[in-house]
Coordinates of C-alpha atoms in Angstrom, one line a residue:
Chain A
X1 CA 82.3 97.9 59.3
X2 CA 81.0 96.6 62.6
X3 CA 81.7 98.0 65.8
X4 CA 83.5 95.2 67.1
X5 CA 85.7 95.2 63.9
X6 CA 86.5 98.8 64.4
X7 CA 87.8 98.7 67.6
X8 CA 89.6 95.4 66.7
X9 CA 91.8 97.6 64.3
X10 CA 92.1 100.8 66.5
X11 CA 93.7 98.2 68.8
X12 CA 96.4 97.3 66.3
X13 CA 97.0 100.8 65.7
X14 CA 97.7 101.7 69.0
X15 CA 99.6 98.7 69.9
X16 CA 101.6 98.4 67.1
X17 CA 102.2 102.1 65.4
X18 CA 101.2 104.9 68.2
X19 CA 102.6 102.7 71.1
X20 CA 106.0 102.3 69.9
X21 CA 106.7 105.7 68.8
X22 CA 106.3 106.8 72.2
X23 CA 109.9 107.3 73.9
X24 CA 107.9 108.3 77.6
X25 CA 107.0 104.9 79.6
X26 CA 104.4 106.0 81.2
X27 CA 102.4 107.4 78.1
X28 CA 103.4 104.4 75.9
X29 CA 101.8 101.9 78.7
X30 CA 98.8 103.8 77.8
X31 CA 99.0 103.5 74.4
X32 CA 99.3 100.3 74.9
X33 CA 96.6 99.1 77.4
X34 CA 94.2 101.2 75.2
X35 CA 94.9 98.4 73.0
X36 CA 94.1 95.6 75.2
X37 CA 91.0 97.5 76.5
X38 CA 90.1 97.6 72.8
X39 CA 90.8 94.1 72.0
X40 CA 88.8 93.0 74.9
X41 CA 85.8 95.5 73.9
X42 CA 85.9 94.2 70.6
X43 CA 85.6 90.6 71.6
X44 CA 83.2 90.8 74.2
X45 CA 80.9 92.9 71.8
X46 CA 81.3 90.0 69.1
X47 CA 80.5 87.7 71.5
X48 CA 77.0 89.7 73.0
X49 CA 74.6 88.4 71.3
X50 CA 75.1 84.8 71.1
X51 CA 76.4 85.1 75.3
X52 CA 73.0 87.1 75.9
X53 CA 70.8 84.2 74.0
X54 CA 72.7 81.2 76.0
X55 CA 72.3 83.2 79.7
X56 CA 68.5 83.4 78.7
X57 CA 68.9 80.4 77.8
X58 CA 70.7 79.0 81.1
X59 CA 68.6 81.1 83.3
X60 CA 65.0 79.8 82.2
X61 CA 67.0 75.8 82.5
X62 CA 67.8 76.6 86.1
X63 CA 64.5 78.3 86.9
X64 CA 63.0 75.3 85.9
X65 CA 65.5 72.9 87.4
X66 CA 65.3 74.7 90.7
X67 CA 61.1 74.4 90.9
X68 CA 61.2 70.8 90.6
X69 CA 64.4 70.8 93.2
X70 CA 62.2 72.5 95.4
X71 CA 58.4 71.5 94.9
X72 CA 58.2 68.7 97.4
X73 CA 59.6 71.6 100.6
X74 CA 58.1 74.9 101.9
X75 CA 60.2 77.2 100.5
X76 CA 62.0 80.0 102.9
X77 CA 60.5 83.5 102.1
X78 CA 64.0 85.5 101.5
X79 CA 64.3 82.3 98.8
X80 CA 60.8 82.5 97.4
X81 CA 61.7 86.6 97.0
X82 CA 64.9 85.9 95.2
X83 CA 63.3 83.2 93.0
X84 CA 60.4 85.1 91.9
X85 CA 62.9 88.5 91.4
X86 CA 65.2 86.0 89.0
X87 CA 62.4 85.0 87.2
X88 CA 61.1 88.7 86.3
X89 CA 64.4 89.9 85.7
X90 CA 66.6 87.1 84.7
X91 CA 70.1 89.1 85.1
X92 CA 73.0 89.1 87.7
X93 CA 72.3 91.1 90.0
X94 CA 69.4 88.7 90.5
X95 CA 71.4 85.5 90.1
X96 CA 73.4 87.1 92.9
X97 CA 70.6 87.9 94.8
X98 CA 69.6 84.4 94.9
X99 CA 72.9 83.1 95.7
X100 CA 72.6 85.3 98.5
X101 CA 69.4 84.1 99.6
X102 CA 70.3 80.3 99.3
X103 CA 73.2 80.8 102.2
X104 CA 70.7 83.5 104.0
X105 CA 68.1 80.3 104.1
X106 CA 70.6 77.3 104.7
X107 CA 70.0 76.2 108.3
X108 CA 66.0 76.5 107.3
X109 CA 66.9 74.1 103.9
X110 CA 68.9 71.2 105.8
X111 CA 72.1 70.9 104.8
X112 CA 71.2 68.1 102.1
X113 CA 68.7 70.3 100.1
X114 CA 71.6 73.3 100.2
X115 CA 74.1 71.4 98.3
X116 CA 71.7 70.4 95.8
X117 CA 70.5 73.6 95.3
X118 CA 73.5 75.5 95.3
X119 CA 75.0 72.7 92.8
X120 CA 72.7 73.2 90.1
X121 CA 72.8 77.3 90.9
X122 CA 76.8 76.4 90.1
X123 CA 76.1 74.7 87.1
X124 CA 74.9 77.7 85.5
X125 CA 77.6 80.0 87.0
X126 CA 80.0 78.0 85.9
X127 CA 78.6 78.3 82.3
X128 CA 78.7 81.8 82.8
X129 CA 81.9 82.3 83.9
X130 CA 83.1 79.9 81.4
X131 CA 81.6 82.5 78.6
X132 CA 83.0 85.4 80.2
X133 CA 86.4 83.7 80.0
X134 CA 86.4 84.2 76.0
X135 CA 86.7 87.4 75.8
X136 CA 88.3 88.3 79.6
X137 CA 91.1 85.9 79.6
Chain B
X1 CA 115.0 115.5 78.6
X2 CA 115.4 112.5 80.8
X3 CA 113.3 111.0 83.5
X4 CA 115.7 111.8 86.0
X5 CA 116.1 115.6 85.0
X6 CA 112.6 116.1 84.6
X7 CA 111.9 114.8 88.0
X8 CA 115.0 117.0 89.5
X9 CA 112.5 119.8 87.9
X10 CA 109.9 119.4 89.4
X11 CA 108.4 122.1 91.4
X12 CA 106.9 119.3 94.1
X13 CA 111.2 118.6 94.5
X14 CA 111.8 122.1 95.0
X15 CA 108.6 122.0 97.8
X16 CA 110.0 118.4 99.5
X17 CA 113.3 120.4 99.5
X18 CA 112.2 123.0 101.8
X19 CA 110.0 121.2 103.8
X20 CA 113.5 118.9 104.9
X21 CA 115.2 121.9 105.2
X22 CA 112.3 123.4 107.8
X23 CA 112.6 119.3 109.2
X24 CA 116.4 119.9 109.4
X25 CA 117.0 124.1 110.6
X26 CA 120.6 123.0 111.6
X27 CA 121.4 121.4 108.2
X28 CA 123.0 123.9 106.3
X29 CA 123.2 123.9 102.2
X30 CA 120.7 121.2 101.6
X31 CA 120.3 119.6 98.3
X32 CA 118.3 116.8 96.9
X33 CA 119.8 114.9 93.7
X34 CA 119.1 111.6 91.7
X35 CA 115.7 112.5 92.2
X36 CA 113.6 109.5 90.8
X37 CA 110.0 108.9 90.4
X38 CA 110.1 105.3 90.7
X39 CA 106.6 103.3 88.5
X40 CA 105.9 101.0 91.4
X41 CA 102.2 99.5 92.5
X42 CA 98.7 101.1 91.7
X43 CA 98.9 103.4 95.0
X44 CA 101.3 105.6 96.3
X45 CA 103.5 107.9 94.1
X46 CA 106.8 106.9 95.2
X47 CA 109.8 109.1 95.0
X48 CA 113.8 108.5 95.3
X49 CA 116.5 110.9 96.3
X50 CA 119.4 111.6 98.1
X51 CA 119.7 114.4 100.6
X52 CA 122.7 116.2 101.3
X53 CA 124.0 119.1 103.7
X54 CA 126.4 120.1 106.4
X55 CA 126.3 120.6 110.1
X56 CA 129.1 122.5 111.6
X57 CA 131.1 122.3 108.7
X58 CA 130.8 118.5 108.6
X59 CA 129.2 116.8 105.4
X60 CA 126.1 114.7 105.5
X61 CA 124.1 112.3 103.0
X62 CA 121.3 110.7 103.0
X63 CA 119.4 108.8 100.6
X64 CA 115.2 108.8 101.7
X65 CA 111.8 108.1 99.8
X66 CA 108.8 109.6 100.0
X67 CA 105.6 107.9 99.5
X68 CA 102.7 110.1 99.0
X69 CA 98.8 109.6 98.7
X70 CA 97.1 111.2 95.3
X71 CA 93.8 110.2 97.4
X72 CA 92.4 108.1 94.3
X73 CA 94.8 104.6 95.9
X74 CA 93.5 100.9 94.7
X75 CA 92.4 100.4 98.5
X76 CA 91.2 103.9 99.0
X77 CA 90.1 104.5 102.1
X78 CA 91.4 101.5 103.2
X79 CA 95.1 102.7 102.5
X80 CA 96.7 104.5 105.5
X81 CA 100.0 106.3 105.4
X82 CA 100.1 107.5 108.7
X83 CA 99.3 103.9 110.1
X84 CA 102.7 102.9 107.5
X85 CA 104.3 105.2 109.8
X86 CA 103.3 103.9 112.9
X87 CA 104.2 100.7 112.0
X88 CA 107.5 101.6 110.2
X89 CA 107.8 103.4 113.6
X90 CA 107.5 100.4 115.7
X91 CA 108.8 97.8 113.9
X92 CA 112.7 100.2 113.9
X93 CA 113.3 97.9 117.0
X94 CA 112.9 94.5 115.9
X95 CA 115.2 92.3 113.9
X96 CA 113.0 92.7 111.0
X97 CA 114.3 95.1 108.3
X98 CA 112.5 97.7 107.6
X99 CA 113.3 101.1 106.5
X100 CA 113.5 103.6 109.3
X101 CA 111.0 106.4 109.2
X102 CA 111.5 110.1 109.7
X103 CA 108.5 111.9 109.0
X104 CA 104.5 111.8 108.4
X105 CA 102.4 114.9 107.7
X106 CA 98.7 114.3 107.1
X107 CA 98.7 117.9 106.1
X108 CA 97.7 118.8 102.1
X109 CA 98.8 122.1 102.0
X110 CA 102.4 121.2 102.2
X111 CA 103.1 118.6 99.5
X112 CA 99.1 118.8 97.9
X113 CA 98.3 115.2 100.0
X114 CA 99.6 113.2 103.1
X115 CA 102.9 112.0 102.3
X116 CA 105.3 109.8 103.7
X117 CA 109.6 110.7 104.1
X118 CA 111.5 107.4 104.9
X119 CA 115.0 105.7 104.9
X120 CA 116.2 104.7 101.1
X121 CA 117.5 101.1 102.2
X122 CA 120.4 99.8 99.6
X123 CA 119.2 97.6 97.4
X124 CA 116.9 96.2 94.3
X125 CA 113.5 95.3 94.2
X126 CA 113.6 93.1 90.7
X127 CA 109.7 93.1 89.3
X128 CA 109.0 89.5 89.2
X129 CA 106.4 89.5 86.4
X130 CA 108.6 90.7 83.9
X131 CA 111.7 88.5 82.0
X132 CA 114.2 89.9 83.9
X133 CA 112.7 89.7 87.0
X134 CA 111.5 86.4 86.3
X135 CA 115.8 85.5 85.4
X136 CA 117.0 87.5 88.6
X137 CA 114.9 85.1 90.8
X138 CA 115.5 81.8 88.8
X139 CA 119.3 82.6 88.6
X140 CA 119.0 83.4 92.7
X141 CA 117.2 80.6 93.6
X142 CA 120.0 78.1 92.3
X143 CA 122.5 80.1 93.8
X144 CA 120.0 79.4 97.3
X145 CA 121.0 82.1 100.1
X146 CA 117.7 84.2 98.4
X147 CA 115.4 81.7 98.8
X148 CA 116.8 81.4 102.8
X149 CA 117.0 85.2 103.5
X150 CA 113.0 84.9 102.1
X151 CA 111.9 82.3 104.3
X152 CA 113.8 83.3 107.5
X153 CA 112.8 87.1 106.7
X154 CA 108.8 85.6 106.9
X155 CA 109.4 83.6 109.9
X156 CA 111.8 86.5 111.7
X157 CA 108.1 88.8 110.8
X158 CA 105.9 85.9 112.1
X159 CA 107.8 85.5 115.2
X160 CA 108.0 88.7 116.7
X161 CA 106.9 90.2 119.9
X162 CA 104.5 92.6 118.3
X163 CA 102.9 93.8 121.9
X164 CA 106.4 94.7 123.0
X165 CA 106.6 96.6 119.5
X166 CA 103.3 98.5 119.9
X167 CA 101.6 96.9 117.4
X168 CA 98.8 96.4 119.0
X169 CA 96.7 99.4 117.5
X170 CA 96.6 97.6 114.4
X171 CA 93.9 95.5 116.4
X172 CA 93.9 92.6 117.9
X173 CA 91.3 90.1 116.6
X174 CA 89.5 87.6 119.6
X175 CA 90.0 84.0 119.5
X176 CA 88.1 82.0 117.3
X177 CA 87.0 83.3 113.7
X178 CA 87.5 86.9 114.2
X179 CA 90.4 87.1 112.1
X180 CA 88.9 85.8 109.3
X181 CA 85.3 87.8 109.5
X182 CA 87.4 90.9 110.1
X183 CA 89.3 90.3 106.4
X184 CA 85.9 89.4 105.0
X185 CA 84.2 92.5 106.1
X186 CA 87.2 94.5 105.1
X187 CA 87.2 93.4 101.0
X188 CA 83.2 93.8 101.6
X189 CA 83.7 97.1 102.5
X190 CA 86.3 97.7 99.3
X191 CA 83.6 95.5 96.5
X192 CA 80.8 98.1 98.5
X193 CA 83.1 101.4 97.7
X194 CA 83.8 100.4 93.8
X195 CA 79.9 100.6 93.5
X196 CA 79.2 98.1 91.3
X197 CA 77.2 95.1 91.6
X198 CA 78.9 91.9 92.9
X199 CA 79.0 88.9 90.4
X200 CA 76.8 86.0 91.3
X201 CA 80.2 84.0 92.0
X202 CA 82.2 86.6 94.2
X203 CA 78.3 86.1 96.2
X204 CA 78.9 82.1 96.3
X205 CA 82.8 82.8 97.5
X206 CA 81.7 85.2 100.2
X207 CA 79.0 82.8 101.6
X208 CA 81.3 79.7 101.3
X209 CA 84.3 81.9 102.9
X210 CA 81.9 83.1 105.9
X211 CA 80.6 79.7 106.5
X212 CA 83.7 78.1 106.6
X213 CA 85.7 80.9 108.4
X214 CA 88.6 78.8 110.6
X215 CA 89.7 79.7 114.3
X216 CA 92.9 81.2 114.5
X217 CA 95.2 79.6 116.5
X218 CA 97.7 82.2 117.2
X219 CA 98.1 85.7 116.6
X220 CA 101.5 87.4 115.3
X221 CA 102.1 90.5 113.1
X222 CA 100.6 89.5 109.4
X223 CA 102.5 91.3 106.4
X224 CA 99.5 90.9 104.2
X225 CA 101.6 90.6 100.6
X226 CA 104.7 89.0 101.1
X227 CA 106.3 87.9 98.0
X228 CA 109.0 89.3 95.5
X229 CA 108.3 92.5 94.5
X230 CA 107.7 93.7 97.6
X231 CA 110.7 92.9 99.3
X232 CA 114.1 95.2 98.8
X233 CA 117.1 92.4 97.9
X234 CA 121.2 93.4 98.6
X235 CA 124.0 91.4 98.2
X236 CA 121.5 88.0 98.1
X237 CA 119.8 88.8 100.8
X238 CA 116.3 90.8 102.1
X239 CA 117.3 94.3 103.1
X240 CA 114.3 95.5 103.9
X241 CA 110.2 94.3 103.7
X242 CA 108.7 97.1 101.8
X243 CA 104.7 98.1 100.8
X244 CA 103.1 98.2 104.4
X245 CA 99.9 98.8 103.3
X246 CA 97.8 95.6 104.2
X247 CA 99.4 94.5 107.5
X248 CA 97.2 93.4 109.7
X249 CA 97.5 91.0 113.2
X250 CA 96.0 88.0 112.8
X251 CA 97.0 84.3 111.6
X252 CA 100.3 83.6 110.3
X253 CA 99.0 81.5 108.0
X254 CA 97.4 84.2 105.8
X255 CA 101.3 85.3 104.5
X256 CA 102.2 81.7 104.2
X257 CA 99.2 80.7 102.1
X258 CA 99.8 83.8 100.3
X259 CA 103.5 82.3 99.4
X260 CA 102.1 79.5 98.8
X261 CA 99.2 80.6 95.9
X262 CA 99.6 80.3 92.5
X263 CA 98.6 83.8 92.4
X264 CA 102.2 84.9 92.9
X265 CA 104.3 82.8 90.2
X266 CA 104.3 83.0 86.7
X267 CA 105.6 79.5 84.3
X268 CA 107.6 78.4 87.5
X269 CA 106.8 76.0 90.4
X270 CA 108.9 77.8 93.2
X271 CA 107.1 80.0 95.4
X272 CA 107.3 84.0 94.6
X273 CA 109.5 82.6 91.5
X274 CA 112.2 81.6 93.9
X275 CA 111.6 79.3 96.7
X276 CA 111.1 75.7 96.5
X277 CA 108.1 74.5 97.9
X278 CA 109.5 71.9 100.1
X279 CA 111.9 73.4 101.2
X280 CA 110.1 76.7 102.8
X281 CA 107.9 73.9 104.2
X282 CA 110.7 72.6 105.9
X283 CA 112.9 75.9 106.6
X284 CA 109.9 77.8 107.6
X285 CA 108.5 75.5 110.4
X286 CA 111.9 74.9 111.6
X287 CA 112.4 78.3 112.3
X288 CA 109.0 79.6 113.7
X289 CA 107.8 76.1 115.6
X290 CA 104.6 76.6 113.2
X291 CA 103.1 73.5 111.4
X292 CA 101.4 74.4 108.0
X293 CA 98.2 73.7 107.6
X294 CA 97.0 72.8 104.1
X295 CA 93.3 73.3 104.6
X296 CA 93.7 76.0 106.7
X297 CA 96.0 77.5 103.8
X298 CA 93.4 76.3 100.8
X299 CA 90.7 78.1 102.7
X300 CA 93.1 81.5 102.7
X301 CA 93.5 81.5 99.2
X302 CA 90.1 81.7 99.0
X303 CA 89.9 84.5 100.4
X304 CA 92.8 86.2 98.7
X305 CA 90.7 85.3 95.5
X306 CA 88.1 87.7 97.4
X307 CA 90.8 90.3 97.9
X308 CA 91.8 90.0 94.2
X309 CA 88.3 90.8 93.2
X310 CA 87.8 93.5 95.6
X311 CA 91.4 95.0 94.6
X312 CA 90.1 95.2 90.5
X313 CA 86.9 96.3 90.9
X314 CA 88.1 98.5 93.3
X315 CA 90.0 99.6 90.5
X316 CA 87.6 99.3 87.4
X317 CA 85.5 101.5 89.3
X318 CA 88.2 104.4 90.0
X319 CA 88.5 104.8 86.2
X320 CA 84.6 104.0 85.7
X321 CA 84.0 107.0 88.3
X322 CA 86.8 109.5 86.8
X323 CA 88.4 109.2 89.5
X324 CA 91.9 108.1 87.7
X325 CA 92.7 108.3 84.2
X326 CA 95.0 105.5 84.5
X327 CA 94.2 103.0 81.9
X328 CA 95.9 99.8 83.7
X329 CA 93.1 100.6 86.2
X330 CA 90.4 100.4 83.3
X331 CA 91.6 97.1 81.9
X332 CA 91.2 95.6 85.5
X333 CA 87.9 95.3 84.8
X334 CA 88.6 92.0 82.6
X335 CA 90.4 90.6 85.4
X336 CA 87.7 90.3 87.7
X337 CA 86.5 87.2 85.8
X338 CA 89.3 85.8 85.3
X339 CA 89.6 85.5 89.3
X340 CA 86.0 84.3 89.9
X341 CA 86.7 81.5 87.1
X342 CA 89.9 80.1 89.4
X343 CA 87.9 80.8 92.9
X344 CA 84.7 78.8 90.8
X345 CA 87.2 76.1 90.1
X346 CA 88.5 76.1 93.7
X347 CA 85.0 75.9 95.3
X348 CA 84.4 72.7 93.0
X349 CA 82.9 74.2 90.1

């Protein structure tokens, strides 16, 4: 049985047999939000690996997008940092990072070169987001 | 054994019971009963009773709650009980009803934590996200003196003199966009405590919301999360503004975009399930000379998307730490996403 499967029916257990043979509210909330922890667990840990392979996926895309965007400029340092950390790491505490760095480093962009920046940089959040949203919502 | 009994019980009831009785030395006989612990919010422990004794042979009652601070609170540090009592305090003299306040002790070896003794105000505090909450305020709002009492209660809260009230120790932000930095660094300061990594969105939301920060135009006495729930109903009307826990002075506006978000209605278009939009538009400028400002409002819910976030990975990481066992705390953690999607969405993505 796969994990994910597992936890999918521990889920149904507690939501549907342990939960409503509970008389005490507060304990019975429990029982049940174990459940929906469960479900969520179970979904997101289906989902991993394909989610994992399109972030990679996404990341390397906007790497690439980003070091055409910004080939023709002198880059800012704190952005160069933040690029170069993305690139090594490729998570989201680095995605953040360079988020961080593209409003740290707006003034020295111009206004123009921001948007486009930050709109591409939304482009894959938004993909993201949008994958998190299978198994969160 | 019923919740009720098992709460009369409780050796914490016996423990309240003689500290009122040390609060009271004249009372004479004193006895709590319909002792309730009452499943409201992710912070305080809240407990209902009613309190009776005599005093020279004359017969007195009572009814009070106590609010009290297990130190593991959705805002942590940021939740203050003895600043609910200083404003409880101060706000006893204003045409906005409030319950009255008796006591604070910051003290843990009386009741184990700080702990809060107030008026019990009559009245119902229907849950609005659950069917019959929902009904309650559908059935109220076509009835329409709810949906008034709301709006007037807001604008009543809006409009008073908080300097003559003492509320200035809540602090008073300087002109410009102090307000708004102030509420940014706060929910900062919450995402910091949780100790977990920001997501790359809630880092775009706090940029945009820093760089687009508004002036406040006026500064009044800010609720922080009015809706329903959080206000005590009698006989179709607000009897008292409850859950002081995010007041702050600042721009009027932040309560009214915060009636105004989606956030705080479920399969319904009236605000807080039970106001028509138009007409608090209309009712609530009327009555505080204030004009509404959409953008001003859009850029407010924003923030309170920040807050949101803050809130559930404030409480994700309580559980994640051991700090509470509480599973509805765990499951926050799916919620956090769920936010950023709808801020994503607001900033245009």
């Amino acid at each position: 049985m796969n994990a994910d499967d597992l936890l999918r029916r521990m889920a149904h257990t507690l939501k549907r047999e342990i939960g409503p043979a509970i008389a005490d509210e507060y304990p019975k909330t429990q029982a049940f939000m174990a459940g929906v922890v469960l479900e969520k667990l179970a979904r997101q840990l289906e989902l991993a690996p394909l989610h994992a392979a399109a972030e990679s996926a996404d990341i390397a895309a906007l790497l690439s997008a980003l070091g055409e965007l910004l080939a023709p400029v002198v880059v800012p340092a704190a952005l160069t940092v933040a690029l170069v950390a993305l690139a090594r790491t490729r998570d989201q505490t680095a995605l953040s990072g360079l988020v961080g760095a593209l409003y740290e480093t707006r003034t020295a962009l111009g206004a123009e070169l921001f948007d486009c920046t930050l709109g591409r940089v939304r482009e894959t959040l938004r993909a993201g987001i949008d994958r998190q949203l299978a198994y969160a919502a | 054994m019923s919740t009720q009994s098992h709460a009369q019980n409780n050796p914490l009831i016996t423990r309240i019971t003689a500290y009122l009785a040390a609060k009271m030395p004249q009372a004479v006989g004193l006895a709590l009963s319909g002792v309730e612990r009452i499943a409201v919010g992710w912070s305080h422990e809240t407990w209902l009773f009613d309190a009776t004794w005599q005093t020279a042979g004359v017969r007195h009652s009572q009814g009070l709650c106590l609010r009290r601070d297990p130190g593991n609170a959705l805002l942590r540090q940021l939740s203050d009980l003895g600043e609910q009592y200083r404003v409880l305090k101060a706000l006893e003299n204003t045409a906005l009803p409030t319950p009255k306040a008796f006591w604070y002790e910051s003290d843990p070896a009386i009741l184990d934590a700080p702990f809060l003794v107030m008026e019990k105000v009559p009245g119902s505090c229907p849950n609005p996200w659950g069917r019959e909450g929902r009904a309650f305020y559908q059935a109220a709002a076509t009835r329409g003196v709810l949906p008034k009492s709301f709006t007037s209660t807001l604008a009543t809260l809006h409009t008073l003199d908080w300097r003559a009230a003492g509320l200035e120790f809540l602090g008073v932000p300087e002109p410009g966009t102090a307000f708004a930095r102030r509420e940014i660094a706060k929910w900062r300061s919450l995402i910091e405590l949780s100790e977990q990594p920001p997501a790359p969105i809630l880092t775009d939301l706090i940029g945009w919301l820093e760089a687009n920060a508004p002036a406040t135009s006026r500064v009044t006495l800010v609720h922080g999360a009015y809706r329903t729930g959080n206000l005590l109903i009698h006989e179709e009307r607000i009897s008292a503004v409850l859950d002081w826990e995010l007041q702050v002075l600042g721009d009027p506006l932040y309560d009214v975009a915060y009636v105004l978000s989606d956030l705080n209605r479920e399969g319904t278009e009236l605000l807080s399930n039970l106001v028509d939009r138009s007409a608090f538009y209309d009712d609530y400028e009327a009555a505080t000379g204030y004009a509404i400002d959409a953008d001003i409002c859009r850029y407010y819910n924003a923030l309170y998307a920040m807050r949101s976030v803050a809130f559930w990975m404030s409480a994700s990481g309580l559980y994640a730490a051991g700090r509470s066992q509480d599973l509805r705390l765990a499951r926050t953690a799916w919620s956090v996403p769920v936010v950023l999607a709808r801020a994503a969405r607001d900033l245009g993505y």
